[in-house]
Tab-separated table of C-alpha atoms and ligand atoms in Angstrom:
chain	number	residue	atom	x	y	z
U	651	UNK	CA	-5.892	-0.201	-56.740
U	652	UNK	CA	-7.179	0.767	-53.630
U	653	UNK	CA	-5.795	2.735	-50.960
U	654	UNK	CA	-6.308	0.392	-47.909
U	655	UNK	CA	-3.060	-0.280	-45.984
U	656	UNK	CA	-2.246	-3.985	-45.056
U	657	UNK	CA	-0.583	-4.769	-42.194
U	658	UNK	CA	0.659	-8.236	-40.079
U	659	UNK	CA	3.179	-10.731	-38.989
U	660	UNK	CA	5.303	-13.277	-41.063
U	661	UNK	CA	7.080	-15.606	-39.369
U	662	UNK	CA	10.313	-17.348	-40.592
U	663	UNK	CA	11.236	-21.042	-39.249
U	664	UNK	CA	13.367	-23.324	-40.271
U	665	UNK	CA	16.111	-25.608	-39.060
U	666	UNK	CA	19.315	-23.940	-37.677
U	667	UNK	CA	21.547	-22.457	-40.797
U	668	UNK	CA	18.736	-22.271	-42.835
U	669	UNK	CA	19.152	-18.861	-43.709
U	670	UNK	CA	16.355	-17.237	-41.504
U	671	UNK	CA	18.206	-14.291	-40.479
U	672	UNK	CA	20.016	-13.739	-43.880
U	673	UNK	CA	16.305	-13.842	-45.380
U	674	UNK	CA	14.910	-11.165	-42.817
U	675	UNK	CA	18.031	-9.030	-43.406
U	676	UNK	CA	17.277	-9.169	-46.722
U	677	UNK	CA	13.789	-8.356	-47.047
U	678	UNK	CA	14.042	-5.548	-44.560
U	679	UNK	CA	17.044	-4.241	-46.449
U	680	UNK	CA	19.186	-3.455	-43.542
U	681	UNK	CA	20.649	-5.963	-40.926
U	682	UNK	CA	18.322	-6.385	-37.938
U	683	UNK	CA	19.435	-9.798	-37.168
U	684	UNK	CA	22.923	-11.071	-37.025
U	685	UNK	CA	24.428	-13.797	-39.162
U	686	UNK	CA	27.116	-16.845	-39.092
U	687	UNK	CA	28.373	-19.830	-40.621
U	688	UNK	CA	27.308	-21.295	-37.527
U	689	UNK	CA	24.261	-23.498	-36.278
U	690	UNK	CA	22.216	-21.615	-33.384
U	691	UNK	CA	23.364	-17.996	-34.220
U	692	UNK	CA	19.909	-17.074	-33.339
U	693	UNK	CA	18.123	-16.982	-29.935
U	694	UNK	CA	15.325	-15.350	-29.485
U	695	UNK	CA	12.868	-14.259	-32.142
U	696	UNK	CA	13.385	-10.680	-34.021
U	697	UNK	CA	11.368	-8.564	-35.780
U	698	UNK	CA	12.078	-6.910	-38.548
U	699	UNK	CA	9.841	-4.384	-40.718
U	700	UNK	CA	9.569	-4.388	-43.993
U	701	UNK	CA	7.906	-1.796	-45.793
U	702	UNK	CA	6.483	-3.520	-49.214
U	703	UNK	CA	3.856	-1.312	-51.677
U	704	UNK	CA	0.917	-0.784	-49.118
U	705	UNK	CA	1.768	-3.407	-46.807
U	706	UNK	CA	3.713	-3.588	-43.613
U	707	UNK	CA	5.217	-6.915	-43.146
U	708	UNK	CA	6.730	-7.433	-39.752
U	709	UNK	CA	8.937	-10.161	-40.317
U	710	UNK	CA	9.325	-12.753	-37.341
U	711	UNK	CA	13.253	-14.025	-37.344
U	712	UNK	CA	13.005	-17.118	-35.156
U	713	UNK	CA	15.697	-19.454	-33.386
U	714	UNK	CA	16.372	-22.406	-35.435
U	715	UNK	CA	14.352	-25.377	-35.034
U	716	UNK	CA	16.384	-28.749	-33.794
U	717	UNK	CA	15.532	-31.379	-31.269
U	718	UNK	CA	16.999	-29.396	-28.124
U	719	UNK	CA	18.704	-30.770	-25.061
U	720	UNK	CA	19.927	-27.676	-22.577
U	721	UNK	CA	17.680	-24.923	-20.891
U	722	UNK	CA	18.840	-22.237	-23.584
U	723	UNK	CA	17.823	-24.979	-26.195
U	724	UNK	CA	14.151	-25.355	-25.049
U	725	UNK	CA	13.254	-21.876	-24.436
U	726	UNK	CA	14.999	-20.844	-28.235
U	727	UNK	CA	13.089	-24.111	-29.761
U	728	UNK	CA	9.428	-23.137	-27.655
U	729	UNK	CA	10.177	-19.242	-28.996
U	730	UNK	CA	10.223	-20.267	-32.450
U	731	UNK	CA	6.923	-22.220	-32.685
U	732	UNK	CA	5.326	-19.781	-30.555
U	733	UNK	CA	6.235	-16.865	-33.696
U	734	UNK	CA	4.670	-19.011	-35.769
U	735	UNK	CA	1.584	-19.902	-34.129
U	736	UNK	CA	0.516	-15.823	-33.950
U	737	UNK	CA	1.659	-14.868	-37.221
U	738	UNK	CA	-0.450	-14.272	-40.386
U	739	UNK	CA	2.093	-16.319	-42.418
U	740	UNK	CA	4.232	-18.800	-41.707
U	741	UNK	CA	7.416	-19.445	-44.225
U	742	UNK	CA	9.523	-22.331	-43.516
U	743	UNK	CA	12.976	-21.836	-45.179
U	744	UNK	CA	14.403	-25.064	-46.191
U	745	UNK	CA	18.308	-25.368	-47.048
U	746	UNK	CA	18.001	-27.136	-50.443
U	747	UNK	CA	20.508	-28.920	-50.213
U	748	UNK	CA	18.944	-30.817	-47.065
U	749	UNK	CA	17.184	-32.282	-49.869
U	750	UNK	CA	18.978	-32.865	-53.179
U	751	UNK	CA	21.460	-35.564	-51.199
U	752	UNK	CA	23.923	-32.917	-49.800
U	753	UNK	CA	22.975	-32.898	-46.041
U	754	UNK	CA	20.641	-33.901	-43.204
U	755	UNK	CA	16.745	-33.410	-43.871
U	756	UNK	CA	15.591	-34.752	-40.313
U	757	UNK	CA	14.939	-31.468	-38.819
U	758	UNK	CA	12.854	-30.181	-41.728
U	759	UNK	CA	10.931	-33.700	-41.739
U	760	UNK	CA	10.637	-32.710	-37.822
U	761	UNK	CA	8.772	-29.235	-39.092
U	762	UNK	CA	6.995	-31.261	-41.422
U	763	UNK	CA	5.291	-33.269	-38.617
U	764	UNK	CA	4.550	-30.192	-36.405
U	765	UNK	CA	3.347	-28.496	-39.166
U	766	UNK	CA	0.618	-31.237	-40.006
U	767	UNK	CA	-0.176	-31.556	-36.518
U	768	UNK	CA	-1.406	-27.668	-36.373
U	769	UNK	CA	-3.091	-27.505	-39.439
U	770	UNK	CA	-0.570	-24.923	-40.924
U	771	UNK	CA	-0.783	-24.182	-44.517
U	772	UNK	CA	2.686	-22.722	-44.827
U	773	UNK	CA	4.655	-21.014	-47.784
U	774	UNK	CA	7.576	-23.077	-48.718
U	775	UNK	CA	10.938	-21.347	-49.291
U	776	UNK	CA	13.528	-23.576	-50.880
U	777	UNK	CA	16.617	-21.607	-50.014
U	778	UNK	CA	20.544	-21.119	-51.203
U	779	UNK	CA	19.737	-22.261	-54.836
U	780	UNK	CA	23.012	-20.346	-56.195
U	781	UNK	CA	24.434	-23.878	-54.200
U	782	UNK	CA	22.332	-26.703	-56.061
U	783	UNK	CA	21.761	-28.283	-59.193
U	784	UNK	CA	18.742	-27.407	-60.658
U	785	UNK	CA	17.516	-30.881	-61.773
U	786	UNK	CA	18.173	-31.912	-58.292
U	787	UNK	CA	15.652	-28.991	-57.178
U	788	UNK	CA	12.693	-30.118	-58.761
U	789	UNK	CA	12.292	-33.569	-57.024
U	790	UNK	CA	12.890	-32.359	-54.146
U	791	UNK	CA	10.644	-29.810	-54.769
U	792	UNK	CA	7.613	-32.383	-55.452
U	793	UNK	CA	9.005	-34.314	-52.236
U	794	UNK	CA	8.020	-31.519	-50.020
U	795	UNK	CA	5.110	-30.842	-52.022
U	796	UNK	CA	3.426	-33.668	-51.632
U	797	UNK	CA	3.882	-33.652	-47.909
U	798	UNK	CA	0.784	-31.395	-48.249
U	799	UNK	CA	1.371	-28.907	-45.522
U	800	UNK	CA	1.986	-25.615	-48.204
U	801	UNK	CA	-0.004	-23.735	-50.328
U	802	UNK	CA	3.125	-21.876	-52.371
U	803	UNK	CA	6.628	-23.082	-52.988
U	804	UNK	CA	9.459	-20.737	-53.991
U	805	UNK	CA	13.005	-20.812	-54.903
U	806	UNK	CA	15.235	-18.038	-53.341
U	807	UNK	CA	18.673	-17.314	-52.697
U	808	UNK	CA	18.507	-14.819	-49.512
U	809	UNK	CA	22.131	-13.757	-50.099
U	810	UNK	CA	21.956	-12.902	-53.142
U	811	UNK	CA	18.299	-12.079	-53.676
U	812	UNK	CA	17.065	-14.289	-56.415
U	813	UNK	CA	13.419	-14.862	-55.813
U	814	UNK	CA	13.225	-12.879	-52.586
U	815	UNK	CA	11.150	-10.106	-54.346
U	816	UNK	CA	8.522	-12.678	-55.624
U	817	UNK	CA	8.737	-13.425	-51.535
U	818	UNK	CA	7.848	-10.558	-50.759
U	819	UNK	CA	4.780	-9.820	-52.973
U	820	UNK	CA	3.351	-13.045	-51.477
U	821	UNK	CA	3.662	-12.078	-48.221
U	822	UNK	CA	2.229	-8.843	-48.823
U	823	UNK	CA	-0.540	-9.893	-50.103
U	824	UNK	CA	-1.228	-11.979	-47.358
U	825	UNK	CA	-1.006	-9.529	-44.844
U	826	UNK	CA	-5.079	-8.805	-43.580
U	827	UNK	CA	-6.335	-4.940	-44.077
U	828	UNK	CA	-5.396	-2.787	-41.469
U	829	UNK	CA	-3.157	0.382	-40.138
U	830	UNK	CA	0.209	-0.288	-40.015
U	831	UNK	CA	1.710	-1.302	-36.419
U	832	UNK	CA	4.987	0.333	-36.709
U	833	UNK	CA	6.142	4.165	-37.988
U	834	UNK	CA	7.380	3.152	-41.866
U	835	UNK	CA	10.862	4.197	-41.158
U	836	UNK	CA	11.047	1.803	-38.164
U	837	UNK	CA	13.488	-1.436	-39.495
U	838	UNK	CA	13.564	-3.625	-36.191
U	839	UNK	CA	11.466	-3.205	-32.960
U	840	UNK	CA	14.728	-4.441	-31.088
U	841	UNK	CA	15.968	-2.079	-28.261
U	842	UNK	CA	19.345	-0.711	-29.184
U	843	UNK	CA	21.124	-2.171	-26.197
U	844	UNK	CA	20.261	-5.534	-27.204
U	845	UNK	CA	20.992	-4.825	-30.876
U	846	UNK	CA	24.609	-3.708	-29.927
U	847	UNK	CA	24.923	-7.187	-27.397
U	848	UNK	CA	23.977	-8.986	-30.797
U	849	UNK	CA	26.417	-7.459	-33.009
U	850	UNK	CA	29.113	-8.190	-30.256
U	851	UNK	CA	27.791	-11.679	-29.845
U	852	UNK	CA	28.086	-12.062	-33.477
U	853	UNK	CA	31.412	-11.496	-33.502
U	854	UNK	CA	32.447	-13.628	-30.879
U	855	UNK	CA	30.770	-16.220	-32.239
U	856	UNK	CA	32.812	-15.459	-35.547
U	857	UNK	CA	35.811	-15.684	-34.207
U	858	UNK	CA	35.832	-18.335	-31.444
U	859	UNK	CA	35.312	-22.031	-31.944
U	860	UNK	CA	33.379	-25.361	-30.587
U	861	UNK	CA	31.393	-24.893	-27.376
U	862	UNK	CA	32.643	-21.369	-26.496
U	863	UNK	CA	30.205	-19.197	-28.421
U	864	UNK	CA	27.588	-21.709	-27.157
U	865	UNK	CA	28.026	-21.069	-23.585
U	866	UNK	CA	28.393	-17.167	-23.266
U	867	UNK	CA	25.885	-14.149	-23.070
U	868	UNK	CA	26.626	-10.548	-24.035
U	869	UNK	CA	25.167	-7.754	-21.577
U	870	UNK	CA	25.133	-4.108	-22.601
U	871	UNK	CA	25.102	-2.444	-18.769
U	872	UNK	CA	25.757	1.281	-20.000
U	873	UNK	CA	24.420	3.680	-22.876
U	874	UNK	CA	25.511	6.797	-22.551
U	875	UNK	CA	25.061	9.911	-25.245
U	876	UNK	CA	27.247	12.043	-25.221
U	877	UNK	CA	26.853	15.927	-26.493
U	878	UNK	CA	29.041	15.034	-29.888
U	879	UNK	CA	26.991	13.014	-31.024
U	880	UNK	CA	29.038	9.856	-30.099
U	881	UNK	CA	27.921	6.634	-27.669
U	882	UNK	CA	29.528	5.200	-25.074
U	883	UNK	CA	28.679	1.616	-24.731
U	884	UNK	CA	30.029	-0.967	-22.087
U	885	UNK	CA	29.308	-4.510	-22.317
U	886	UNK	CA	29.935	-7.631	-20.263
U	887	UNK	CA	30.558	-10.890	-21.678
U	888	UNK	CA	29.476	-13.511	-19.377
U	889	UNK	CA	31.182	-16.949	-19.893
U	890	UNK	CA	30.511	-20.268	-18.335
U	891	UNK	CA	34.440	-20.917	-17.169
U	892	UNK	CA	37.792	-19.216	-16.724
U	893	UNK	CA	39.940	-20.861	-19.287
U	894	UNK	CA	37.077	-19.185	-21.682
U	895	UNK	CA	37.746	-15.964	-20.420
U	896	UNK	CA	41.137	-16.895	-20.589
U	897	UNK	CA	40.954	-17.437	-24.888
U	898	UNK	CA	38.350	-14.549	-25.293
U	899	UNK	CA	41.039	-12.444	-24.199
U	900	UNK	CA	43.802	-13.761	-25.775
U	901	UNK	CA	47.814	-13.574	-25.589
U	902	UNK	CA	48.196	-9.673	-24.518
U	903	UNK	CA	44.380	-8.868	-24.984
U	904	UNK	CA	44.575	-9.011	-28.840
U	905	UNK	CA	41.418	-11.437	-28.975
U	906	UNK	CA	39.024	-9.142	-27.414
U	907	UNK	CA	40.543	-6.451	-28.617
U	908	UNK	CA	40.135	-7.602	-32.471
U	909	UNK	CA	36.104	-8.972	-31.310
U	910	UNK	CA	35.704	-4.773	-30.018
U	911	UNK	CA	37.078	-3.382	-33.003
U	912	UNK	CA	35.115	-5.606	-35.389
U	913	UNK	CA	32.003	-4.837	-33.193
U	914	UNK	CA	32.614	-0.969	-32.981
U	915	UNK	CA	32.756	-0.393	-36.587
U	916	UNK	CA	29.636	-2.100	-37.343
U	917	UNK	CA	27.458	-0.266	-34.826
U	918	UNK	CA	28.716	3.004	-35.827
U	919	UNK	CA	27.432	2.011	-39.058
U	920	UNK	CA	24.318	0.555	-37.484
U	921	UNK	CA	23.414	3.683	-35.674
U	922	UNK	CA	24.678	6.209	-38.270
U	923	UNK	CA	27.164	7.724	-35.245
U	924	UNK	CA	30.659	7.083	-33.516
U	925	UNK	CA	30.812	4.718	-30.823
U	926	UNK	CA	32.852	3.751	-28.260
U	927	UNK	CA	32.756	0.322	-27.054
U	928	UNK	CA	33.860	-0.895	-23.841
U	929	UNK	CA	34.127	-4.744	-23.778
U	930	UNK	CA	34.687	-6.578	-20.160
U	931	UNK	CA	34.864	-10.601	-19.579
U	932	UNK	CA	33.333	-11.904	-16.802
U	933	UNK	CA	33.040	-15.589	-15.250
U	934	UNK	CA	29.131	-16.076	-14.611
U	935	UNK	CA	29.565	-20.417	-14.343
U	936	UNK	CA	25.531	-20.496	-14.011
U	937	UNK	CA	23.954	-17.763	-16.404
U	938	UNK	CA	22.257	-20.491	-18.012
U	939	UNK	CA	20.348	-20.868	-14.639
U	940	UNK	CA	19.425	-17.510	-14.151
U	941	UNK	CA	15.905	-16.750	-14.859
U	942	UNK	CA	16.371	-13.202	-15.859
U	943	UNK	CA	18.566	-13.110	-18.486
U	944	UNK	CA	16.089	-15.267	-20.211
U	945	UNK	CA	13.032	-12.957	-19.696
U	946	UNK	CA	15.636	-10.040	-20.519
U	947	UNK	CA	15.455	-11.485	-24.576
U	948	UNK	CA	12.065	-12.931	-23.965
U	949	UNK	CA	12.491	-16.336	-23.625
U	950	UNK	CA	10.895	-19.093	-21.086
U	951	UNK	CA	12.619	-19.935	-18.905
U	952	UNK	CA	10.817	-23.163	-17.567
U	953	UNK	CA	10.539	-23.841	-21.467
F	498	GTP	N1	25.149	-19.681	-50.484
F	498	GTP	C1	24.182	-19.224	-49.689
F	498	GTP	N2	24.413	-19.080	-48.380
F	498	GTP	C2	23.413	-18.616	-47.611
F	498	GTP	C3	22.144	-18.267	-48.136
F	498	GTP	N3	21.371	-17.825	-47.114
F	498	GTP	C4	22.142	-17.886	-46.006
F	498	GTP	N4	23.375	-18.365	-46.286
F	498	GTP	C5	24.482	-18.611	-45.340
F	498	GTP	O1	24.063	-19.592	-44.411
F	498	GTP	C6	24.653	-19.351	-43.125
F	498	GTP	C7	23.577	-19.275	-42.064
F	498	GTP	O2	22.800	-18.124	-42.270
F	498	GTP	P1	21.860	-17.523	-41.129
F	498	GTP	O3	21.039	-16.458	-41.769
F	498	GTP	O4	22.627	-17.165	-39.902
F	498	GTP	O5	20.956	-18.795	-40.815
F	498	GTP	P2	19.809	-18.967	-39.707
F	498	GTP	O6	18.769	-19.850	-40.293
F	498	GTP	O7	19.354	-17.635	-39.226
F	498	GTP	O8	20.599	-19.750	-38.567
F	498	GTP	P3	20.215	-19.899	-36.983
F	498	GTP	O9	19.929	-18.543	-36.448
F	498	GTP	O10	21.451	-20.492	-36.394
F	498	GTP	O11	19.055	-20.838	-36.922
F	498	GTP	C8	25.458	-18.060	-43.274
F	498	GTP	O12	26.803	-18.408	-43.514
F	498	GTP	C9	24.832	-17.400	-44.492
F	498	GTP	O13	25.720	-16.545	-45.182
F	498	GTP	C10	21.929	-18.439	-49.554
F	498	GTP	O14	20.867	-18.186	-50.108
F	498	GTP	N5	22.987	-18.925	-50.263
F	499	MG	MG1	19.363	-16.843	-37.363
């Protein structure tokens, strides 16, 4: 045993609905990165601390990783390889079931290639196990084994947690010698605003279907702290056309309505505090276009 402290970045990539953000939520222990059923939930990469024996593991949540077509696409596709390509580890979370017959493997084989092309010697995650046959795992286990590009393959469930401690240990140990980068009670290195415009987001995305959640942004323009204790947060929701705004709303407001609500209680369980949130719907037709709102989450615009 020795006292030295490790610290150092771990990246997470995969293909979209992998399970990246799950994974970082769950090694972290607390939710630093929002979640759906849905392909693309994530867009720009978050960190998230984890605190693991002597080692500080700041854990790289990236978009997912698909051939991509629009603006938004690039810069979340260019964002994910770019987490990867400064971090000290690099896992790439694979849905199993991509690979034991139950689903589309093209965008890991995609990874694969990249992967190869940089040299990477990456740690293998097989993920959502509690959803395959076992048998099934092994050869395709071997399968991406043999592709040569990692040096450690593991089974995990990030829901549930099976294997996700033996994750850890791994990726502790890999972190290099040094003082850790963030205080030890820091989870995510994600301003607040932008952590509430997530959780919102989130819950749109929840709630409405097809293209919708794909073509709108969530702004929080005011934080205010009030003496009590409580927050005060307004947000805008910019959408690409009026008959959007039109169903985010809903018949009598109840849509947006039911998205606030949902949103609310999670952040005042987020940020340990009461919160009132404030939710607006504007038309923005070209916020895809706009070159700010990209460097506002750190993405390239010109990706
Ligand atoms: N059964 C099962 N479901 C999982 C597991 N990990 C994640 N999921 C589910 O898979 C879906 C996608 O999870 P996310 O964590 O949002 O996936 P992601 O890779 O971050 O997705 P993008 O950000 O869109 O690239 C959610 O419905 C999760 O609940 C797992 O180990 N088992
Ligand atoms: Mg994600």
């Amino acid at each position: 045993m020795t006292d030295e402290t490790r610290a150092g970045f771990a990246a997470i990539i995969g293909a979209p609905n992998a399970g990246k953000s799950t994974l970082v939520n769950q090694l972290v222990g607390s939710k630093v990165s929002i979640v759906t059923h849905k392909v693309q939930t994530t867009r720009f990469p978050v960190r998230g601390v984890m605190m693991h024996g002597r080692s500080q593991v700041v854990l790289v949540d990236t978009p997912g990783i698909f051939a991509p077509k629009r603006r938004l696409d690039r810069a979340m596709v260019k964002s994910a390889w770019e987490g990867a390509t400064d971090a000290d580890a690099v896992v790439h979370l694979v849905d199993s079931r991509h690979w034991t017959g139950q689903g589309d493997k093209s965008e890991d084989e995609a990874i694969i290639g990249r992967l190869k092309d940089l040299g990477a010697r990456a740690i293998l995650a097989l993920n959502k196990i509690d959803l395959v046959d076992r048998v099934n795992l092994l050869a395709a286990t071997k399968a991406l084994f043999d592709t040569g590009v990692y040096s450690d393959v593991l089974m995990i469930s990030g829901l549930n947690g099976d294997g996700v401690e033996q994750l850890a240990d791994l990726l502790a140990a890999r972190m290099p010698a040094g003082p850790y980068l963030f205080p030890e009670d820091q989870a995510a290195d994600i301003p607040s605003r932008l952590i509430a415009a997530e959780v919102t987001r989130e819950k749109l995305m929840l709630r409405l279907h097809q293209e919708i959640p794909y073509q709108l942004t969530v702004e929080t323009e005011n934080w205010e702290q009030h003496g009590n204790g409580s927050v005060k947060i307004d947000q805008m929701i910019h959408v690409a056309r009026e008959g959007h705004r039109a169903i985010i709303l809903g018949k009598g407001g109840q849509t947006i309505k039911d998205i606030g609500t949902a949103s609310r209680k999670e952040l005042s369980e987020i940020f340990g505090k009461p919160i009132h949130l404030f939710l607006r719907v504007k038309v923005s037709e070209r916020w895809q276009e706009n070159r700010e709102r990209f460097s506002a989450i750190g993405l390239d615009f010109d990706a």
